GROMACS .gro file of C-alpha atoms in nm:
model
  356
    1MET     CA    1   8.680  12.145   9.816
    2SER     CA    2   9.035  12.149   9.681
    3ILE     CA    3   9.283  11.911   9.837
    4ALA     CA    4   9.530  12.197   9.870
    5THR     CA    5   9.308  12.385  10.120
    6TYR     CA    6   9.397  12.143  10.401
    7PRO     CA    7   9.656  12.255  10.662
    8ILE     CA    8  10.002  12.103  10.650
    9GLN     CA    9  10.312  12.083  10.864
   10ARG     CA   10  10.575  11.944  10.629
   11VAL     CA   11  10.573  11.731  10.318
   12PRO     CA   12  10.738  11.393  10.381
   13HIS     CA   13  11.045  11.368  10.158
   14HIS     CA   14  11.035  10.992  10.121
   15ASP     CA   15  10.672  10.902  10.052
   16VAL     CA   16  10.570  10.735   9.730
   17VAL     CA   17  10.344  11.022   9.624
   18GLY     CA   18  10.644  11.239   9.547
   19THR     CA   19  10.794  10.956   9.344
   20LEU     CA   20  10.470  10.914   9.150
   21GLU     CA   21  10.453  11.289   9.094
   22ARG     CA   22  10.802  11.300   8.945
   23GLY     CA   23  10.727  10.998   8.727
   24CYS     CA   24  10.421  11.170   8.585
   25GLN     CA   25  10.617  11.488   8.520
   26GLU     CA   26  10.882  11.289   8.333
   27HIS     CA   27  10.613  11.135   8.112
   28GLY     CA   28  10.441  11.464   8.035
   29LEU     CA   29  10.138  11.382   8.252
   30ASP     CA   30  10.126  11.728   8.404
   31PRO     CA   31   9.757  11.728   8.511
   32LEU     CA   32   9.811  11.402   8.700
   33ALA     CA   33  10.134  11.537   8.851
   34ALA     CA   34   9.945  11.846   8.972
   35LYS     CA   35   9.684  11.627   9.143
   36LEU     CA   36   9.961  11.430   9.312
   37ALA     CA   37  10.120  11.752   9.435
   38GLU     CA   38   9.787  11.843   9.597
   39LEU     CA   39   9.763  11.494   9.743
   40ARG     CA   40  10.102  11.534   9.910
   41LEU     CA   41   9.973  11.848  10.081
   42PHE     CA   42   9.647  11.679  10.178
   43LEU     CA   43   9.828  11.392  10.353
   44ALA     CA   44  10.131  11.577  10.488
   45HIS     CA   45   9.992  11.628  10.841
   46ASP     CA   46   9.874  11.266  10.870
   47LEU     CA   47  10.201  11.120  10.741
   48ASP     CA   48  10.399  11.352  10.966
   49GLU     CA   49  10.226  11.191  11.262
   50VAL     CA   50  10.296  10.843  11.123
   51ASP     CA   51  10.662  10.930  11.068
   52ARG     CA   52  10.701  11.055  11.425
   53ALA     CA   53  10.542  10.739  11.561
   54ILE     CA   54  10.765  10.516  11.349
   55SER     CA   55  11.073  10.713  11.453
   56ALA     CA   56  10.985  10.645  11.817
   57VAL     CA   57  10.956  10.267  11.772
   58GLY     CA   58  11.220  10.098  11.985
   59LEU     CA   59  11.382  10.419  12.108
   60GLY     CA   60  11.622  10.331  12.387
   61ALA     CA   61  11.625   9.964  12.290
   62GLU     CA   62  11.966   9.800  12.304
   63THR     CA   63  11.923   9.445  12.172
   64PRO     CA   64  12.073   9.355  11.831
   65ALA     CA   65  11.725   9.257  11.709
   66GLN     CA   66  11.579   9.598  11.789
   67ALA     CA   67  11.885   9.775  11.650
   68SER     CA   68  11.840   9.574  11.331
   69ALA     CA   69  11.477   9.682  11.303
   70ARG     CA   70  11.555  10.046  11.376
   71HIS     CA   71  11.830  10.044  11.112
   72LEU     CA   72  11.574   9.954  10.844
   73LEU     CA   73  11.306  10.188  10.978
   74SER     CA   74  11.554  10.477  10.961
   75GLN     CA   75  11.597  10.429  10.585
   76ASP     CA   76  11.368  10.610  10.342
   77GLY     CA   77  11.067  10.395  10.258
   78LYS     CA   78  10.783  10.466  10.019
   79ARG     CA   79  10.511  10.469  10.290
   80LEU     CA   80  10.248  10.365  10.034
   81ARG     CA   81  10.069  10.137  10.278
   82PRO     CA   82  10.024  10.409  10.544
   83ILE     CA   83   9.911  10.640  10.265
   84VAL     CA   84   9.626  10.409  10.164
   85VAL     CA   85   9.525  10.365  10.530
   86ALA     CA   86   9.500  10.744  10.558
   87LEU     CA   87   9.303  10.780  10.235
   88ALA     CA   88   9.063  10.502  10.334
   89ALA     CA   89   9.005  10.673  10.669
   90HIS     CA   90   8.938  11.004  10.491
   91VAL     CA   91   8.671  10.834  10.280
   92GLY     CA   92   8.490  10.812  10.615
   93LYS     CA   93   8.522  11.039  10.916
   94GLY     CA   94   8.891  11.117  10.876
   95PHE     CA   95   9.235  11.031  11.011
   96ASN     CA   96   9.201  10.956  11.382
   97ASP     CA   97   9.396  10.772  11.653
   98ALA     CA   98   9.287  10.430  11.525
   99ALA     CA   99   9.386  10.514  11.168
  100ARG     CA  100   9.725  10.635  11.291
  101ALA     CA  101   9.779  10.310  11.482
  102TYR     CA  102   9.686  10.105  11.175
  103ALA     CA  103   9.907  10.316  10.945
  104VAL     CA  104  10.207  10.262  11.173
  105ALA     CA  105  10.128   9.892  11.214
  106VAL     CA  106  10.106   9.822  10.841
  107GLU     CA  107  10.444   9.986  10.785
  108LEU     CA  108  10.597   9.781  11.067
  109VAL     CA  109  10.462   9.457  10.918
  110HIS     CA  110  10.596   9.553  10.576
  111ASN     CA  111  10.940   9.625  10.721
  112ALA     CA  112  10.932   9.298  10.915
  113THR     CA  113  10.890   9.108  10.588
  114LEU     CA  114  11.186   9.297  10.439
  115LEU     CA  115  11.410   9.200  10.730
  116HIS     CA  116  11.311   8.838  10.680
  117ASP     CA  117  11.341   8.857  10.300
  118ASP     CA  118  11.696   8.987  10.314
  119VAL     CA  119  11.801   8.683  10.517
  120VAL     CA  120  11.620   8.436  10.288
  121ASP     CA  121  11.754   8.608   9.975
  122VAL     CA  122  12.100   8.673  10.122
  123GLY     CA  123  12.045   9.038  10.031
  124ALA     CA  124  12.332   9.279  10.087
  125ARG     CA  125  12.163   9.614  10.015
  126ARG     CA  126  11.826   9.760  10.105
  127ARG     CA  127  11.705  10.111  10.020
  128GLY     CA  128  12.050  10.214   9.910
  129ALA     CA  129  12.223  10.111  10.233
  130ASP     CA  130  12.372   9.797  10.381
  131ALA     CA  131  12.099   9.551  10.475
  132ALA     CA  132  12.044   9.503  10.848
  133ARG     CA  133  12.166   9.144  10.823
  134VAL     CA  134  12.502   9.266  10.692
  135ILE     CA  135  12.552   9.493  10.992
  136TYR     CA  136  12.390   9.296  11.274
  137GLY     CA  137  12.382   8.941  11.141
  138ASN     CA  138  12.113   8.707  11.012
  139ALA     CA  139  11.976   8.611  11.352
  140ALA     CA  140  11.934   8.976  11.457
  141SER     CA  141  11.755   9.053  11.129
  142ILE     CA  142  11.514   8.761  11.178
  143PHE     CA  143  11.440   8.847  11.540
  144GLY     CA  144  11.413   9.214  11.447
  145GLY     CA  145  11.143   9.124  11.197
  146ASP     CA  146  10.966   8.912  11.458
  147TRP     CA  147  10.981   9.201  11.704
  148LEU     CA  148  10.825   9.439  11.450
  149LEU     CA  149  10.543   9.190  11.382
  150VAL     CA  150  10.462   9.165  11.753
  151GLU     CA  151  10.485   9.543  11.793
  152ALA     CA  152  10.243   9.587  11.503
  153LEU     CA  153   9.994   9.335  11.640
  154CYS     CA  154  10.004   9.501  11.984
  155ARG     CA  155   9.927   9.839  11.828
  156ILE     CA  156   9.635   9.693  11.633
  157GLN     CA  157   9.504   9.522  11.946
  158ARG     CA  158   9.520   9.844  12.146
  159ALA     CA  159   9.312  10.020  11.879
  160GLY     CA  160   9.027   9.798  11.997
  161ASN     CA  161   8.873   9.651  11.681
  162ALA     CA  162   8.881   9.271  11.695
  163GLU     CA  163   8.792   9.228  11.328
  164VAL     CA  164   9.084   9.443  11.213
  165LEU     CA  165   9.319   9.236  11.431
  166ALA     CA  166   9.172   8.907  11.304
  167ARG     CA  167   9.220   9.016  10.945
  168MET     CA  168   9.584   9.103  11.008
  169LEU     CA  169   9.641   8.757  11.155
  170ASP     CA  170   9.489   8.611  10.837
  171VAL     CA  171   9.714   8.834  10.626
  172ILE     CA  172  10.027   8.719  10.808
  173LYS     CA  173   9.922   8.358  10.749
  174GLU     CA  174   9.870   8.436  10.376
  175MET     CA  175  10.211   8.600  10.355
  176VAL     CA  176  10.387   8.301  10.512
  177ILE     CA  177  10.212   8.059  10.274
  178ALA     CA  178  10.296   8.278   9.972
  179GLU     CA  179  10.660   8.306  10.080
  180SER     CA  180  10.673   7.927  10.118
  181MET     CA  181  10.528   7.886   9.769
  182GLN     CA  182  10.788   8.121   9.627
  183LEU     CA  183  11.063   7.935   9.811
  184ALA     CA  184  10.943   7.606   9.660
  185ARG     CA  185  10.960   7.760   9.310
  186ARG     CA  186  11.298   7.925   9.366
  187GLY     CA  187  11.545   7.872   9.086
  188LYS     CA  188  11.281   7.726   8.852
  189LEU     CA  189  11.182   7.899   8.529
  190ASP     CA  190  10.870   7.687   8.490
  191THR     CA  191  10.663   7.883   8.742
  192SER     CA  192  10.306   7.911   8.613
  193VAL     CA  193  10.129   8.244   8.571
  194SER     CA  194   9.865   8.114   8.814
  195ASP     CA  195  10.131   8.045   9.079
  196TYR     CA  196  10.284   8.387   9.019
  197PHE     CA  197   9.957   8.571   9.087
  198HIS     CA  198   9.883   8.349   9.386
  199ILE     CA  199  10.220   8.448   9.535
  200VAL     CA  200  10.170   8.817   9.456
  201ASP     CA  201   9.823   8.817   9.612
  202GLY     CA  202   9.961   8.663   9.932
  203LYS     CA  203  10.291   8.852   9.955
  204THR     CA  204  10.192   9.198   9.834
  205ALA     CA  205   9.822   9.252   9.773
  206SER     CA  206   9.712   9.103  10.105
  207LEU     CA  207   9.872   9.386  10.302
  208PHE     CA  208   9.719   9.648  10.072
  209ARG     CA  209   9.378   9.483  10.122
  210TRP     CA  210   9.422   9.502  10.497
  211ALA     CA  211   9.539   9.864  10.485
  212MET     CA  212   9.225   9.969  10.299
  213PHE     CA  213   8.996   9.771  10.530
  214ALA     CA  214   9.162   9.900  10.846
  215GLY     CA  215   9.149  10.261  10.728
  216GLY     CA  216   8.785  10.224  10.627
  217ARG     CA  217   8.695  10.077  10.965
  218ALA     CA  218   8.882  10.355  11.145
  219GLY     CA  219   8.682  10.604  10.939
  220GLY     CA  220   8.353  10.439  11.034
  221LEU     CA  221   8.260  10.309  10.689
  222SER     CA  222   7.989  10.048  10.633
  223ASP     CA  223   8.068   9.687  10.548
  224GLU     CA  224   7.989   9.761  10.183
  225GLY     CA  225   8.221  10.060  10.178
  226CYS     CA  226   8.503   9.866  10.344
  227GLU     CA  227   8.476   9.576  10.100
  228ALA     CA  228   8.484   9.817   9.804
  229LEU     CA  229   8.809   9.954   9.945
  230VAL     CA  230   8.944   9.601   9.997
  231ASP     CA  231   8.886   9.523   9.629
  232TYR     CA  232   9.064   9.846   9.536
  233GLY     CA  233   9.355   9.751   9.762
  234LYS     CA  234   9.391   9.408   9.606
  235LYS     CA  235   9.406   9.539   9.250
  236LEU     CA  236   9.635   9.828   9.345
  237GLY     CA  237   9.868   9.587   9.524
  238VAL     CA  238   9.897   9.354   9.224
  239ALA     CA  239   9.951   9.650   8.990
  240PHE     CA  240  10.220   9.789   9.222
  241GLN     CA  241  10.401   9.453   9.213
  242LEU     CA  242  10.376   9.432   8.835
  243VAL     CA  243  10.546   9.771   8.806
  244ASP     CA  244  10.814   9.653   9.053
  245ASP     CA  245  10.868   9.351   8.828
  246VAL     CA  246  10.908   9.572   8.522
  247LEU     CA  247  11.160   9.791   8.705
  248ASP     CA  248  11.358   9.478   8.798
  249VAL     CA  249  11.402   9.383   8.432
  250ALA     CA  250  11.396   9.719   8.253
  251GLY     CA  251  11.431   9.998   8.508
  252ASP     CA  252  11.710  10.247   8.567
  253PRO     CA  253  11.940  10.100   8.836
  254GLU     CA  254  12.035  10.449   8.951
  255ALA     CA  255  11.670  10.528   9.017
  256THR     CA  256  11.566  10.191   9.161
  257GLY     CA  257  11.879  10.137   9.370
  258LYS     CA  258  11.930   9.779   9.253
  259MET     CA  259  12.086   9.600   8.958
  260LEU     CA  260  11.873   9.471   8.672
  261LEU     CA  261  11.757   9.110   8.713
  262ALA     CA  262  11.814   9.122   9.089
  263ASP     CA  263  11.497   8.921   9.152
  264LEU     CA  264  11.591   8.657   8.897
  265GLY     CA  265  11.936   8.637   9.052
  266GLU     CA  266  11.759   8.539   9.374
  267GLY     CA  267  11.576   8.265   9.185
  268LYS     CA  268  11.242   8.449   9.166
  269MET     CA  269  11.039   8.447   8.846
  270THR     CA  270  10.843   8.762   8.773
  271TYR     CA  271  10.560   8.831   8.531
  272PRO     CA  272  10.774   9.001   8.261
  273LEU     CA  273  11.011   8.704   8.264
  274LEU     CA  274  10.722   8.457   8.237
  275CYS     CA  275  10.606   8.652   7.930
  276ALA     CA  276  10.963   8.654   7.796
  277LEU     CA  277  10.982   8.274   7.807
  278GLU     CA  278  10.709   8.266   7.541
  279ARG     CA  279  10.800   8.581   7.351
  280CYS     CA  280  11.182   8.554   7.353
  281PRO     CA  281  11.284   8.184   7.364
  282GLU     CA  282  11.640   8.279   7.268
  283LEU     CA  283  11.677   8.436   7.614
  284VAL     CA  284  11.598   8.111   7.798
  285PRO     CA  285  11.960   7.988   7.836
  286LEU     CA  286  12.068   8.328   7.965
  287LEU     CA  287  11.775   8.349   8.208
  288GLU     CA  288  11.849   7.997   8.329
  289ALA     CA  289  12.208   8.097   8.404
  290VAL     CA  290  12.102   8.406   8.602
  291CYS     CA  291  11.832   8.210   8.785
  292ALA     CA  292  12.090   7.947   8.883
  293GLY     CA  293  12.296   8.218   9.048
  294GLU     CA  294  12.575   8.233   8.792
  295GLU     CA  295  12.776   8.554   8.793
  296VAL     CA  296  12.686   8.777   8.499
  297GLY     CA  297  12.795   9.129   8.415
  298PRO     CA  298  12.569   9.437   8.399
  299GLU     CA  299  12.571   9.414   8.020
  300VAL     CA  300  12.354   9.100   8.051
  301GLY     CA  301  12.083   9.294   8.230
  302GLY     CA  302  12.100   9.565   7.964
  303ARG     CA  303  12.067   9.308   7.687
  304VAL     CA  304  11.764   9.145   7.850
  305ALA     CA  305  11.602   9.485   7.915
  306SER     CA  306  11.651   9.589   7.554
  307GLN     CA  307  11.499   9.266   7.422
  308LEU     CA  308  11.201   9.282   7.658
  309ARG     CA  309  11.130   9.637   7.543
  310SER     CA  310  11.160   9.558   7.171
  311SER     CA  311  10.946   9.244   7.204
  312GLY     CA  312  10.663   9.436   7.368
  313VAL     CA  313  10.686   9.252   7.702
  314VAL     CA  314  10.744   9.570   7.903
  315ASP     CA  315  10.450   9.747   7.740
  316GLU     CA  316  10.229   9.442   7.793
  317CYS     CA  317  10.308   9.427   8.164
  318LEU     CA  318  10.250   9.798   8.216
  319ALA     CA  319   9.924   9.770   8.020
  320LEU     CA  320   9.809   9.499   8.261
  321ALA     CA  321   9.902   9.721   8.557
  322ARG     CA  322   9.700  10.007   8.406
  323LYS     CA  323   9.403   9.775   8.346
  324LEU     CA  324   9.407   9.659   8.707
  325CYS     CA  325   9.426  10.020   8.827
  326GLU     CA  326   9.127  10.117   8.613
  327GLU     CA  327   8.936   9.818   8.754
  328ALA     CA  328   9.031   9.933   9.104
  329ILE     CA  329   8.890  10.277   9.025
  330ALA     CA  330   8.569  10.130   8.881
  331GLY     CA  331   8.520   9.936   9.204
  332LEU     CA  332   8.496  10.265   9.394
  333SER     CA  333   8.158  10.344   9.235
  334SER     CA  334   7.977  10.283   9.566
  335ILE     CA  335   8.209  10.522   9.751
  336PRO     CA  336   8.075  10.879   9.785
  337ASP     CA  337   8.250  11.139   9.574
  338GLY     CA  338   8.492  11.361   9.761
  339VAL     CA  339   8.853  11.456   9.814
  340ALA     CA  340   8.958  11.113   9.943
  341LYS     CA  341   8.795  10.922   9.658
  342SER     CA  342   8.953  11.159   9.407
  343ALA     CA  343   9.289  11.097   9.574
  344LEU     CA  344   9.245  10.719   9.550
  345VAL     CA  345   9.174  10.758   9.179
  346THR     CA  346   9.488  10.970   9.140
  347VAL     CA  347   9.708  10.715   9.320
  348ALA     CA  348   9.575  10.433   9.101
  349ARG     CA  349   9.628  10.626   8.777
  350ALA     CA  350   9.979  10.727   8.878
  351THR     CA  351  10.098  10.386   9.001
  352PRO     CA  352  10.186  10.246   8.653
  353GLU     CA  353  10.391  10.559   8.584
  354ARG     CA  354  10.637  10.526   8.872
  355ARG     CA  355  10.997  10.452   8.787
  356ARG     CA  356  11.147  10.363   9.125
   0.00000   0.00000   0.00000
């Protein structure tokens, strides 16, 4: 059955699939872009329901915390985490009420972490708009994130699967520990590769793992099927972060919506920069200055990006992302063939090609 035969209402304008599709088109990967276009149609009805539910979160609320949360939720997000919940559910019996609840919940948790991150990082912009903390204040942004976390946990609880709720509690614990680790390493270039991947697994991949498990459970998959999806989610999550890291050091600021070296300016070491310390020692003084929060002009970011490209660091990082995505695909061998599995393969193959 072709993905395109499924009924649709409207295609979400802000989901990551469209971004992946355009990235593939720009790189001449037309067959992959065509599959992504079909995927957007396949998921349009499901994501429409998720969007409506997210739009209704906190309607009528008047506290600064809730206004802060709604400000962020109203901005265009990628919706990748709800997408993988939906695909995991379609591997089984399909997108049902439980899957919808989990898809909304995972997006709320993700947005909660962003509200907290912007306070910790003193971030001024988020998704091309003023960060919630700039408009409503740091306290409102923190409490807004807390409110979204509780709202997400309540939705998961109401769905009625204790194991899915327990796993989300474990994920939140992992995320807090990973954030604490990153905070301890802030402003230090000597972060180890091992520490970097530990942080990424806790901060980013953990939520992807949960999204795949929750969707699989909602779809009625076996334990073996759910764990295969969890492994896929972990590898996809790490690959997604690696591409984010590349975009931070060598992306197009107009496409990404943030200046080059923004993460380093917040004292965070990323994988491309860890590679650069070995490959481009002449950049170390410059990277130290940025990491210490010194004011540097946009030409500095351009110089670093150019050197990372010419040294092969960018290609090396994207190659690792592609390797992880291929491993994620290989781990789906126990999953029955079908539209949903094909879509998961497409998402994995397209992830290293995104440019925003």
